[in-house]
Amino acid sequence: MHSVQIPALGTWNAWRDAARRLLAAGVPPEEILWSGAGAERDLFGAQTAMPARGAITVPRSFVEMAQVAVWHSDPERFARLYAFLWRLQRAPHLMRDRGDVDLARLRAMEKNVRRCQHKMKAFVRFREIGAPDAPRRSFAAWFEPTHHTVEPTADFFVRRFGDMDWRILTPDVSAVFEGGKLRFEEGQPRPDLPEDASEALWVTYFRNIFNPARLKVQAMQSEMPRKYWKNLPEAAAIPDLVASAPARARAMAEAAPTLPPARMASAQAQLAGCISAWDGPAEGLPAALAACRRCPLYRDATQAVPGEGPLDAPLMIVGEQPGDMEDLTGRPLVGPAGQMFDRIAAEAGLEREKAYVTNAVKHFKFTPRGKRRIHQRPDAGEVEQCRWWLDAELALVKPKLVLAMGATAAQALTGRREGILARRGGIEKTRGGQSALITLHPSYLLRLPDAEARAQATEQFRADLRRAVDILEGRAAA
Ligand code: URA
């Protein structure tokens, strides 16, 4: 019997190394006792004696899944991963078998960990703890993750808050970033952190973005689960906002401005069409877009959704148009299609934060059905009017490569309206001469009813995203 203890830090590398050695030595799952770091003394626990390394082959898709699932809180995770890897050696097709119970469980674990990482990025709230005259500002946050997500998520905070010192304290492990260096320490009990002036800002911000006419308590609780409320300053405002929402929504309806007659919108659109290109400053783009009346879609949408990302991004990702969630939050690709994109992009090694993400059409087009708003594809005229903004974004960002997701994006960028399935995977030229890699839209993958077709299309989409990465990193030509 082999007994393998995996430490709480460097968990992925430790598990991968142990699994490789055991697999190469032909040790079956039932002869291994896996354990995680339990008590404090095990935090940096040493490896037990292991067989020598040997050559094994592991599908990339397994590695991508395992390096996320390994941070799950299930104590059986190491054993489950190894048992599946063992089976995979004899049946390489298993990674595509959607009916396989073990794979489904590991996929669910992977999803839970990603969700927990997302919550950590969204709900960590720093409080200032440093002396006012210290050379670097210093912050601390208390957080209680459901899974072991501190280590795999710490890089996100390093990228975002690299110019200050900070520590994220949790009962599991803590991340400490000081003087530009990241280290991990043991978990600890909840400390008393001082109140901070920025908390009042959070509450004000939250009160301002809260739309009483769109109150959906269940959706709100699933986005911001109650377990995080106690560490979120803005959560204190929720009961009052919920209670006062009906009255505020009624007052908003009574105060609604009268809209101009419909024929004015088409006159405005024609007028706007006579001007050739938007040439304002980069920082003025979102405000100019918010005032857009080039086509009638602005009338029913909550807001225009501008692109987001670095203005010097080498990659511009173009979707179709905002969906329900994007319309409410004002950010592109954050709903189900966006989440699908994020997952596959992560698998393909494409870092979304480094890309500029936008849509061909900036307002949500829908038809109401009961309480739901059903997506409608924008027509050629709407795509054409909105090209004004897409061209402005292309001119500002000047990406090395554009990723056109779906027929609407491909049409807006290239002017060609042929079917997307025959074009995907190819490089075409935009009207301005930039290289555009044509691919499927992630919502197409979500809609495919047939599991096999969906798996195949997903693989094609992933391959296209990998190709984009290869082009950007100089391994393939655009
Ligand atoms: N679909 C898109 O094309 N873009 C979004 O932002 C959301 C869904």
Tab-separated table of C-alpha atoms and ligand atoms in Angstrom:
chain	number	residue	atom	x	y	z
A	1	MET	CA	0.000	0.000	0.000
A	2	HIS	CA	1.308	3.465	-0.887
A	3	SER	CA	0.469	6.333	1.373
A	4	VAL	CA	0.684	9.748	-0.281
A	5	GLN	CA	0.178	13.018	1.521
A	6	ILE	CA	-0.446	16.102	-0.614
A	7	PRO	CA	0.449	19.462	0.994
A	8	ALA	CA	-1.948	22.414	1.203
A	9	LEU	CA	0.421	24.555	-0.863
A	10	GLY	CA	1.718	23.539	-4.262
A	11	THR	CA	-1.100	20.985	-4.229
A	12	TRP	CA	-1.342	20.671	-8.003
A	13	ASN	CA	2.369	20.124	-8.613
A	14	ALA	CA	2.577	17.661	-5.735
A	15	TRP	CA	-0.423	15.635	-6.913
A	16	ARG	CA	0.736	15.655	-10.527
A	17	ASP	CA	4.217	14.479	-9.607
A	18	ALA	CA	2.910	11.692	-7.368
A	19	ALA	CA	0.298	10.593	-9.911
A	20	ARG	CA	2.891	10.461	-12.709
A	21	ARG	CA	5.250	8.304	-10.697
A	22	LEU	CA	2.561	5.947	-9.449
A	23	LEU	CA	1.035	5.594	-12.882
A	24	ALA	CA	4.408	4.934	-14.528
A	25	ALA	CA	5.054	2.234	-11.914
A	26	GLY	CA	1.638	0.663	-12.666
A	27	VAL	CA	0.240	1.166	-9.141
A	28	PRO	CA	-3.572	0.687	-9.269
A	29	PRO	CA	-5.869	3.160	-7.455
A	30	GLU	CA	-6.923	0.656	-4.780
A	31	GLU	CA	-3.305	0.399	-3.581
A	32	ILE	CA	-2.962	4.082	-2.798
A	33	LEU	CA	-4.091	5.960	0.288
A	34	TRP	CA	-4.265	9.640	-0.633
A	35	SER	CA	-4.557	12.308	2.044
A	36	GLY	CA	-4.509	16.070	2.066
A	37	ALA	CA	-2.816	18.386	4.508
A	38	GLY	CA	-4.870	18.319	7.664
A	39	ALA	CA	-3.350	19.802	10.776
A	40	GLU	CA	-1.139	22.864	10.728
A	41	ARG	CA	2.057	20.848	10.944
A	42	ASP	CA	1.179	19.245	7.581
A	43	LEU	CA	1.000	22.532	5.743
A	44	PHE	CA	4.374	22.136	4.096
A	45	GLY	CA	4.354	18.350	4.497
A	46	ALA	CA	7.033	16.287	2.759
A	47	GLN	CA	6.297	13.729	0.045
A	48	THR	CA	6.392	10.078	1.047
A	49	ALA	CA	8.861	7.805	-0.796
A	50	MET	CA	7.698	7.499	-4.388
A	51	PRO	CA	8.493	5.199	-7.305
A	52	ALA	CA	10.871	6.642	-9.928
A	53	ARG	CA	9.502	8.836	-12.736
A	54	GLY	CA	8.623	7.136	-16.023
A	55	ALA	CA	7.072	8.062	-19.330
A	56	ILE	CA	3.270	8.363	-19.429
A	57	THR	CA	0.891	10.149	-21.768
A	58	VAL	CA	-1.969	12.217	-20.388
A	59	PRO	CA	-4.518	14.036	-22.592
A	60	ARG	CA	-4.258	17.815	-22.343
A	61	SER	CA	-7.989	18.061	-21.624
A	62	PHE	CA	-7.512	15.944	-18.496
A	63	VAL	CA	-4.651	18.128	-17.277
A	64	GLU	CA	-6.754	21.273	-17.841
A	65	MET	CA	-9.607	19.805	-15.815
A	66	ALA	CA	-7.457	18.272	-13.074
A	67	GLN	CA	-5.454	21.413	-12.361
A	68	VAL	CA	-8.697	23.143	-11.416
A	69	ALA	CA	-10.578	20.241	-9.753
A	70	VAL	CA	-7.571	19.497	-7.507
A	71	TRP	CA	-8.422	22.626	-5.445
A	72	HIS	CA	-11.886	21.271	-4.556
A	73	SER	CA	-12.632	20.733	-0.871
A	74	ASP	CA	-13.731	17.105	-1.385
A	75	PRO	CA	-11.202	15.032	0.660
A	76	GLU	CA	-11.517	12.309	-1.984
A	77	ARG	CA	-10.426	14.574	-4.835
A	78	PHE	CA	-6.878	13.194	-5.155
A	79	ALA	CA	-8.149	9.609	-5.241
A	80	ARG	CA	-10.941	10.436	-7.695
A	81	LEU	CA	-8.542	12.165	-10.070
A	82	TYR	CA	-6.077	9.292	-9.946
A	83	ALA	CA	-8.769	6.632	-10.412
A	84	PHE	CA	-10.050	8.427	-13.486
A	85	LEU	CA	-6.533	8.925	-14.852
A	86	TRP	CA	-5.922	5.223	-14.361
A	87	ARG	CA	-9.020	4.362	-16.422
A	88	LEU	CA	-8.051	6.970	-19.005
A	89	GLN	CA	-4.798	5.147	-19.722
A	90	ARG	CA	-6.809	2.183	-20.923
A	91	ALA	CA	-9.677	4.106	-22.557
A	92	PRO	CA	-8.400	7.415	-23.997
A	93	HIS	CA	-11.860	8.287	-25.386
A	94	LEU	CA	-13.191	8.662	-21.790
A	95	MET	CA	-12.568	12.420	-21.752
A	96	ARG	CA	-15.283	12.747	-24.406
A	97	ASP	CA	-17.752	10.358	-22.775
A	98	ARG	CA	-20.455	12.648	-21.428
A	99	GLY	CA	-22.259	9.663	-19.878
A	100	ASP	CA	-19.315	8.702	-17.676
A	101	VAL	CA	-20.245	9.238	-14.036
A	102	ASP	CA	-16.671	9.764	-12.796
A	103	LEU	CA	-15.959	12.334	-15.484
A	104	ALA	CA	-19.249	14.111	-14.741
A	105	ARG	CA	-18.304	14.331	-11.061
A	106	LEU	CA	-14.844	15.730	-11.842
A	107	ARG	CA	-16.355	18.229	-14.280
A	108	ALA	CA	-18.802	19.333	-11.574
A	109	MET	CA	-15.885	19.749	-9.159
A	110	GLU	CA	-14.003	21.800	-11.754
A	111	LYS	CA	-17.070	23.983	-12.230
A	112	ASN	CA	-17.481	24.487	-8.469
A	113	VAL	CA	-13.862	25.556	-8.110
A	114	ARG	CA	-14.118	28.009	-11.025
A	115	ARG	CA	-17.272	29.447	-9.504
A	116	CYS	CA	-15.530	29.792	-6.151
A	117	GLN	CA	-12.599	31.575	-7.838
A	118	HIS	CA	-15.042	33.907	-9.535
A	119	LYS	CA	-16.720	34.673	-6.189
A	120	MET	CA	-13.351	35.311	-4.602
A	121	LYS	CA	-12.440	37.817	-7.338
A	122	ALA	CA	-15.796	39.522	-6.924
A	123	PHE	CA	-16.232	39.510	-3.156
A	124	VAL	CA	-12.834	40.093	-1.570
A	125	ARG	CA	-13.087	43.538	0.061
A	126	PHE	CA	-9.835	45.113	1.221
A	127	ARG	CA	-9.577	47.415	4.232
A	128	GLU	CA	-6.684	49.794	4.580
A	129	ILE	CA	-4.380	48.843	7.479
A	130	GLY	CA	-1.112	50.708	6.760
A	131	ALA	CA	0.238	53.852	8.403
A	132	PRO	CA	-0.755	57.039	6.516
A	133	ASP	CA	2.901	57.963	5.841
A	134	ALA	CA	4.069	54.475	4.742
A	135	PRO	CA	5.740	54.393	1.284
A	136	ARG	CA	3.287	51.759	0.005
A	137	ARG	CA	-0.372	51.560	0.918
A	138	SER	CA	-1.286	48.389	2.717
A	139	PHE	CA	-4.588	46.473	2.812
A	140	ALA	CA	-6.056	43.327	4.322
A	141	ALA	CA	-9.181	41.331	3.546
A	142	TRP	CA	-10.883	38.464	5.315
A	143	PHE	CA	-12.478	35.833	3.073
A	144	GLU	CA	-13.988	32.388	3.587
A	145	PRO	CA	-13.651	30.355	0.375
A	146	THR	CA	-15.673	27.180	-0.101
A	147	HIS	CA	-12.770	25.452	-1.869
A	148	HIS	CA	-8.968	25.837	-1.687
A	149	THR	CA	-8.908	28.747	-4.096
A	150	VAL	CA	-6.434	31.146	-2.467
A	151	GLU	CA	-3.328	29.813	-4.210
A	152	PRO	CA	-4.763	29.396	-7.732
A	153	THR	CA	-6.491	32.805	-7.599
A	154	ALA	CA	-3.694	34.851	-6.018
A	155	ASP	CA	-2.161	35.798	-9.392
A	156	PHE	CA	-5.326	37.660	-10.310
A	157	PHE	CA	-4.870	39.928	-7.263
A	158	VAL	CA	-1.151	40.344	-7.995
A	159	ARG	CA	-1.997	41.567	-11.503
A	160	ARG	CA	-4.756	43.851	-10.295
A	161	PHE	CA	-3.206	45.238	-7.103
A	162	GLY	CA	0.508	45.047	-7.901
A	163	ASP	CA	1.158	48.608	-6.718
A	164	MET	CA	0.156	48.058	-3.105
A	165	ASP	CA	0.825	45.613	-0.269
A	166	TRP	CA	-2.065	43.354	0.606
A	167	ARG	CA	-2.972	40.172	2.385
A	168	ILE	CA	-5.991	37.949	1.901
A	169	LEU	CA	-6.567	36.097	5.160
A	170	THR	CA	-8.670	32.953	5.178
A	171	PRO	CA	-9.206	29.990	7.494
A	172	ASP	CA	-7.525	27.813	4.814
A	173	VAL	CA	-4.288	29.492	3.651
A	174	SER	CA	-3.485	33.203	3.418
A	175	ALA	CA	-1.869	35.080	0.537
A	176	VAL	CA	0.520	37.886	1.439
A	177	PHE	CA	1.855	40.341	-1.155
A	178	GLU	CA	4.578	42.618	0.214
A	179	GLY	CA	7.128	44.713	-1.650
A	180	GLY	CA	6.088	43.108	-4.936
A	181	LYS	CA	6.551	39.507	-3.678
A	182	LEU	CA	3.799	36.971	-3.149
A	183	ARG	CA	3.991	34.344	-0.413
A	184	PHE	CA	1.530	32.020	1.270
A	185	GLU	CA	1.023	31.500	4.970
A	186	GLU	CA	-1.123	29.275	7.119
A	187	GLY	CA	-4.799	30.006	7.512
A	188	GLN	CA	-5.953	31.832	10.590
A	189	PRO	CA	-9.065	32.790	12.576
A	190	ARG	CA	-10.967	35.884	11.533
A	191	PRO	CA	-9.027	39.019	12.565
A	192	ASP	CA	-10.565	42.343	13.621
A	193	LEU	CA	-9.993	44.584	10.639
A	194	PRO	CA	-10.573	48.338	10.924
A	195	GLU	CA	-13.510	49.987	9.147
A	196	ASP	CA	-12.401	51.779	6.035
A	197	ALA	CA	-13.586	54.911	4.253
A	198	SER	CA	-13.793	53.040	0.940
A	199	GLU	CA	-16.642	50.943	2.366
A	200	ALA	CA	-19.000	53.902	2.242
A	201	LEU	CA	-18.066	54.197	-1.435
A	202	TRP	CA	-19.002	50.570	-2.075
A	203	VAL	CA	-22.405	51.088	-0.482
A	204	THR	CA	-23.022	54.243	-2.535
A	205	TYR	CA	-21.909	52.497	-5.724
A	206	PHE	CA	-24.144	49.518	-4.999
A	207	ARG	CA	-27.146	51.729	-4.224
A	208	ASN	CA	-26.593	53.541	-7.520
A	209	ILE	CA	-26.319	50.495	-9.761
A	210	PHE	CA	-29.329	48.817	-8.114
A	211	ASN	CA	-32.296	49.069	-10.478
A	212	PRO	CA	-35.549	48.649	-8.479
A	213	ALA	CA	-37.519	47.941	-11.669
A	214	ARG	CA	-35.420	44.853	-12.312
A	215	LEU	CA	-35.423	43.365	-8.827
A	216	LYS	CA	-34.924	39.581	-8.961
A	217	VAL	CA	-34.188	38.399	-5.453
A	218	GLN	CA	-33.323	34.820	-6.436
A	219	ALA	CA	-30.949	35.860	-9.220
A	220	MET	CA	-29.353	38.356	-6.874
A	221	GLN	CA	-28.814	35.717	-4.206
A	222	SER	CA	-27.329	33.275	-6.671
A	223	GLU	CA	-24.898	35.952	-7.935
A	224	MET	CA	-24.087	37.157	-4.419
A	225	PRO	CA	-24.743	34.159	-2.123
A	226	ARG	CA	-25.693	34.992	1.465
A	227	LYS	CA	-22.609	33.313	2.898
A	228	TYR	CA	-20.501	36.231	1.562
A	229	TRP	CA	-22.779	38.977	2.832
A	230	LYS	CA	-21.183	39.302	6.249
A	231	ASN	CA	-17.896	40.457	4.670
A	232	LEU	CA	-19.466	42.767	2.083
A	233	PRO	CA	-20.127	46.331	3.227
A	234	GLU	CA	-22.732	46.829	0.496
A	235	ALA	CA	-24.786	43.846	1.708
A	236	ALA	CA	-26.068	45.994	4.599
A	237	ALA	CA	-28.012	48.026	2.031
A	238	ILE	CA	-29.782	45.019	0.477
A	239	PRO	CA	-32.813	44.605	2.809
A	240	ASP	CA	-33.679	48.283	2.495
A	241	LEU	CA	-33.217	48.284	-1.303
A	242	VAL	CA	-35.415	45.193	-1.676
A	243	ALA	CA	-38.144	46.579	0.601
A	244	SER	CA	-38.274	49.950	-1.142
A	245	ALA	CA	-37.983	48.570	-4.708
A	246	PRO	CA	-41.742	48.393	-5.606
A	247	ALA	CA	-42.379	51.997	-4.543
A	248	ARG	CA	-39.253	53.254	-6.304
A	249	ALA	CA	-40.131	51.352	-9.495
A	250	ARG	CA	-43.633	52.901	-9.454
A	251	ALA	CA	-42.130	56.365	-8.989
A	252	MET	CA	-39.726	55.734	-11.888
A	253	ALA	CA	-42.597	54.694	-14.158
A	254	GLU	CA	-44.549	57.823	-13.246
A	255	ALA	CA	-41.514	60.035	-13.880
A	256	ALA	CA	-40.587	58.351	-17.191
A	257	PRO	CA	-39.928	60.851	-19.975
A	258	THR	CA	-42.134	60.723	-23.058
A	259	LEU	CA	-40.308	59.158	-26.005
A	260	PRO	CA	-40.046	60.935	-29.360
A	261	PRO	CA	-42.254	59.464	-32.095
A	262	ALA	CA	-40.784	56.405	-33.821
A	263	ARG	CA	-40.297	58.254	-37.123
A	264	MET	CA	-37.843	60.604	-35.379
A	265	ALA	CA	-35.566	57.684	-34.569
A	266	SER	CA	-35.288	56.675	-38.213
A	267	ALA	CA	-34.662	60.315	-39.214
A	268	GLN	CA	-31.923	60.505	-36.578
A	269	ALA	CA	-30.427	57.247	-37.796
A	270	GLN	CA	-30.322	58.529	-41.389
A	271	LEU	CA	-28.697	61.751	-40.273
A	272	ALA	CA	-26.117	59.918	-38.205
A	273	GLY	CA	-25.367	57.685	-41.209
A	274	CYS	CA	-24.194	60.720	-43.194
A	275	ILE	CA	-21.178	61.277	-40.934
A	276	SER	CA	-18.278	59.008	-41.780
A	277	ALA	CA	-16.470	58.029	-38.556
A	278	TRP	CA	-16.387	58.683	-34.822
A	279	ASP	CA	-13.149	60.472	-33.978
A	280	GLY	CA	-13.482	61.486	-30.328
A	281	PRO	CA	-10.874	60.722	-27.608
A	282	ALA	CA	-10.597	57.140	-26.293
A	283	GLU	CA	-11.946	58.015	-22.841
A	284	GLY	CA	-15.007	59.666	-24.418
A	285	LEU	CA	-16.117	56.522	-26.253
A	286	PRO	CA	-18.356	54.953	-23.558
A	287	ALA	CA	-20.212	58.244	-22.944
A	288	ALA	CA	-20.663	58.867	-26.683
A	289	LEU	CA	-21.937	55.332	-27.093
A	290	ALA	CA	-24.329	55.731	-24.169
A	291	ALA	CA	-25.967	58.597	-26.077
A	292	CYS	CA	-26.201	56.621	-29.351
A	293	ARG	CA	-29.464	56.981	-31.268
A	294	ARG	CA	-28.201	55.671	-34.605
A	295	CYS	CA	-30.865	52.945	-34.709
A	296	PRO	CA	-34.005	52.283	-32.653
A	297	LEU	CA	-32.474	49.516	-30.490
A	298	TYR	CA	-31.524	52.021	-27.772
A	299	ARG	CA	-35.200	52.529	-26.919
A	300	ASP	CA	-35.855	49.161	-25.246
A	301	ALA	CA	-32.390	48.317	-23.984
A	302	THR	CA	-31.323	49.279	-20.459
A	303	GLN	CA	-28.041	50.709	-21.683
A	304	ALA	CA	-25.449	50.513	-24.445
A	305	VAL	CA	-22.713	47.995	-23.605
A	306	PRO	CA	-19.253	49.264	-24.595
A	307	GLY	CA	-16.244	47.050	-25.179
A	308	GLU	CA	-13.864	46.509	-22.281
A	309	GLY	CA	-10.215	45.642	-21.924
A	310	PRO	CA	-6.805	47.218	-22.499
A	311	LEU	CA	-6.774	49.803	-25.306
A	312	ASP	CA	-3.453	48.384	-26.523
A	313	ALA	CA	-4.684	44.772	-26.517
A	314	PRO	CA	-3.157	42.605	-29.271
A	315	LEU	CA	-6.464	40.708	-29.571
A	316	MET	CA	-9.970	42.070	-30.044
A	317	ILE	CA	-12.797	39.592	-29.422
A	318	VAL	CA	-16.073	40.473	-31.128
A	319	GLY	CA	-19.396	38.832	-30.217
A	320	GLU	CA	-22.853	39.504	-31.585
A	321	GLN	CA	-24.713	41.786	-29.191
A	322	PRO	CA	-25.300	42.029	-25.417
A	323	GLY	CA	-27.701	39.481	-23.933
A	324	ASP	CA	-30.029	39.913	-20.954
A	325	MET	CA	-27.248	39.835	-18.347
A	326	GLU	CA	-24.923	42.099	-20.331
A	327	ASP	CA	-27.761	44.595	-20.786
A	328	LEU	CA	-28.310	44.710	-17.020
A	329	THR	CA	-24.668	44.833	-15.956
A	330	GLY	CA	-23.335	46.997	-18.802
A	331	ARG	CA	-20.449	44.565	-19.475
A	332	PRO	CA	-19.902	42.370	-22.559
A	333	LEU	CA	-19.920	38.560	-22.483
A	334	VAL	CA	-20.720	37.983	-18.809
A	335	GLY	CA	-23.922	35.897	-19.234
A	336	PRO	CA	-24.174	32.168	-20.073
A	337	ALA	CA	-22.426	32.554	-23.472
A	338	GLY	CA	-19.689	34.619	-21.825
A	339	GLN	CA	-19.206	32.017	-19.113
A	340	MET	CA	-18.971	29.314	-21.780
A	341	PHE	CA	-16.404	31.467	-23.571
A	342	ASP	CA	-14.408	31.998	-20.361
A	343	ARG	CA	-14.274	28.277	-19.664
A	344	ILE	CA	-13.106	27.277	-23.129
A	345	ALA	CA	-10.732	30.247	-23.360
A	346	ALA	CA	-9.105	29.154	-20.101
A	347	GLU	CA	-8.751	25.631	-21.498
A	348	ALA	CA	-7.177	27.041	-24.665
A	349	GLY	CA	-4.753	29.247	-22.725
A	350	LEU	CA	-6.372	32.460	-23.935
A	351	GLU	CA	-6.262	35.172	-21.275
A	352	ARG	CA	-9.432	37.193	-21.619
A	353	GLU	CA	-8.191	40.030	-19.386
A	354	LYS	CA	-5.458	40.771	-21.926
A	355	ALA	CA	-7.958	41.095	-24.806
A	356	TYR	CA	-10.387	43.852	-25.711
A	357	VAL	CA	-13.865	42.274	-25.652
A	358	THR	CA	-16.762	43.845	-27.511
A	359	ASN	CA	-19.810	43.170	-29.666
A	360	ALA	CA	-20.815	43.977	-33.246
A	361	VAL	CA	-24.019	45.582	-31.928
A	362	LYS	CA	-23.983	47.479	-28.660
A	363	HIS	CA	-27.662	47.395	-27.594
A	364	PHE	CA	-29.651	44.297	-26.584
A	365	LYS	CA	-32.359	43.418	-29.117
A	366	PHE	CA	-35.148	41.282	-27.683
A	367	THR	CA	-38.864	40.595	-27.639
A	368	PRO	CA	-40.585	40.424	-24.245
A	369	ARG	CA	-42.293	37.125	-23.415
A	370	GLY	CA	-43.964	37.271	-20.023
A	371	LYS	CA	-41.209	38.241	-17.602
A	372	ARG	CA	-38.479	37.052	-19.970
A	373	ARG	CA	-36.667	38.958	-22.682
A	374	ILE	CA	-36.009	36.709	-25.665
A	375	HIS	CA	-32.898	37.436	-27.741
A	376	GLN	CA	-33.523	38.618	-31.329
A	377	ARG	CA	-30.774	38.577	-33.925
A	378	PRO	CA	-29.905	42.133	-35.064
A	379	ASP	CA	-30.774	42.824	-38.700
A	380	ALA	CA	-28.341	43.970	-41.404
A	381	GLY	CA	-29.341	47.639	-40.967
A	382	GLU	CA	-28.704	47.573	-37.216
A	383	VAL	CA	-25.352	45.846	-37.717
A	384	GLU	CA	-24.446	48.451	-40.313
A	385	GLN	CA	-25.382	51.404	-38.069
A	386	CYS	CA	-23.465	49.963	-35.149
A	387	ARG	CA	-20.345	49.416	-37.270
A	388	TRP	CA	-19.695	53.080	-36.524
A	389	TRP	CA	-18.740	52.067	-32.971
A	390	LEU	CA	-16.968	48.874	-33.918
A	391	ASP	CA	-14.828	50.833	-36.388
A	392	ALA	CA	-14.087	53.379	-33.666
A	393	GLU	CA	-12.950	50.581	-31.329
A	394	LEU	CA	-10.815	48.983	-34.081
A	395	ALA	CA	-9.203	52.346	-34.783
A	396	LEU	CA	-8.458	52.920	-31.076
A	397	VAL	CA	-7.196	49.457	-30.161
A	398	LYS	CA	-5.502	48.537	-33.471
A	399	PRO	CA	-5.360	44.833	-32.538
A	400	LYS	CA	-2.911	42.459	-34.178
A	401	LEU	CA	-5.744	39.945	-34.517
A	402	VAL	CA	-9.530	40.114	-34.333
A	403	LEU	CA	-11.548	37.078	-33.243
A	404	ALA	CA	-14.967	37.196	-34.929
A	405	MET	CA	-17.390	34.982	-32.990
A	406	GLY	CA	-20.456	34.077	-35.040
A	407	ALA	CA	-22.087	35.284	-38.240
A	408	THR	CA	-23.028	38.779	-37.044
A	409	ALA	CA	-19.495	39.630	-35.943
A	410	ALA	CA	-18.033	38.148	-39.138
A	411	GLN	CA	-20.470	40.151	-41.251
A	412	ALA	CA	-19.822	43.417	-39.400
A	413	LEU	CA	-16.067	42.994	-39.653
A	414	THR	CA	-15.657	41.642	-43.187
A	415	GLY	CA	-18.872	42.667	-44.932
A	416	ARG	CA	-19.356	39.028	-46.018
A	417	ARG	CA	-22.631	37.320	-45.130
A	418	GLU	CA	-21.878	33.689	-46.105
A	419	GLY	CA	-22.594	30.885	-43.593
A	420	ILE	CA	-20.257	30.725	-40.631
A	421	LEU	CA	-19.831	26.933	-40.499
A	422	ALA	CA	-17.942	26.884	-43.798
A	423	ARG	CA	-15.774	29.841	-42.792
A	424	ARG	CA	-14.823	28.974	-39.228
A	425	GLY	CA	-11.161	28.392	-38.563
A	426	GLY	CA	-10.186	30.642	-41.489
A	427	ILE	CA	-8.456	34.011	-41.479
A	428	GLU	CA	-10.169	36.800	-43.409
A	429	LYS	CA	-9.477	40.489	-43.796
A	430	THR	CA	-11.609	43.125	-42.080
A	431	ARG	CA	-12.775	46.057	-44.152
A	432	GLY	CA	-9.846	47.998	-42.691
A	433	GLY	CA	-7.344	45.272	-43.645
A	434	GLN	CA	-6.815	43.690	-40.198
A	435	SER	CA	-6.635	39.902	-39.832
A	436	ALA	CA	-9.817	38.339	-38.466
A	437	LEU	CA	-9.986	34.727	-37.317
A	438	ILE	CA	-13.537	33.504	-37.883
A	439	THR	CA	-15.051	31.173	-35.318
A	440	LEU	CA	-18.361	29.980	-33.885
A	441	HIS	CA	-20.348	31.949	-31.351
A	442	PRO	CA	-20.328	30.339	-27.858
A	443	SER	CA	-24.127	30.582	-27.647
A	444	TYR	CA	-24.284	28.311	-30.729
A	445	LEU	CA	-22.552	25.655	-28.618
A	446	LEU	CA	-25.078	26.195	-25.828
A	447	ARG	CA	-28.007	25.753	-28.206
A	448	LEU	CA	-26.883	22.533	-29.944
A	449	PRO	CA	-29.285	19.828	-28.694
A	450	ASP	CA	-27.192	16.862	-29.797
A	451	ALA	CA	-24.410	15.998	-27.331
A	452	GLU	CA	-22.035	14.652	-29.960
A	453	ALA	CA	-22.460	17.637	-32.247
A	454	ARG	CA	-21.973	19.925	-29.241
A	455	ALA	CA	-18.756	18.166	-28.228
A	456	GLN	CA	-17.467	18.430	-31.787
A	457	ALA	CA	-18.358	22.114	-32.136
A	458	THR	CA	-16.825	22.841	-28.713
A	459	GLU	CA	-13.609	21.157	-29.801
A	460	GLN	CA	-13.573	23.268	-32.984
A	461	PHE	CA	-14.147	26.429	-30.961
A	462	ARG	CA	-11.352	25.483	-28.552
A	463	ALA	CA	-9.031	24.772	-31.498
A	464	ASP	CA	-9.822	28.216	-32.960
A	465	LEU	CA	-9.033	29.906	-29.644
A	466	ARG	CA	-5.755	27.978	-29.431
A	467	ARG	CA	-4.940	29.119	-32.947
A	468	ALA	CA	-5.560	32.726	-31.893
A	469	VAL	CA	-3.096	32.221	-29.005
A	470	ASP	CA	-0.558	30.660	-31.400
A	471	ILE	CA	-0.859	33.612	-33.772
A	472	LEU	CA	-0.458	36.129	-30.968
A	473	GLU	CA	2.551	34.309	-29.573
A	474	GLY	CA	4.171	34.055	-33.014
A	475	ARG	CA	3.802	30.279	-33.409
A	476	ALA	CA	1.391	30.624	-36.353
A	477	ALA	CA	0.911	33.168	-39.101
A	478	ALA	CA	-2.168	35.380	-39.284
B	1	URA	N1	-23.546	37.250	-26.723
B	1	URA	C1	-22.676	38.096	-27.330
B	1	URA	O1	-22.369	37.971	-28.497
B	1	URA	N2	-22.156	39.085	-26.622
B	1	URA	C2	-22.435	39.291	-25.341
B	1	URA	O2	-21.908	40.231	-24.749
B	1	URA	C3	-23.320	38.377	-24.735
B	1	URA	C4	-23.867	37.349	-25.421
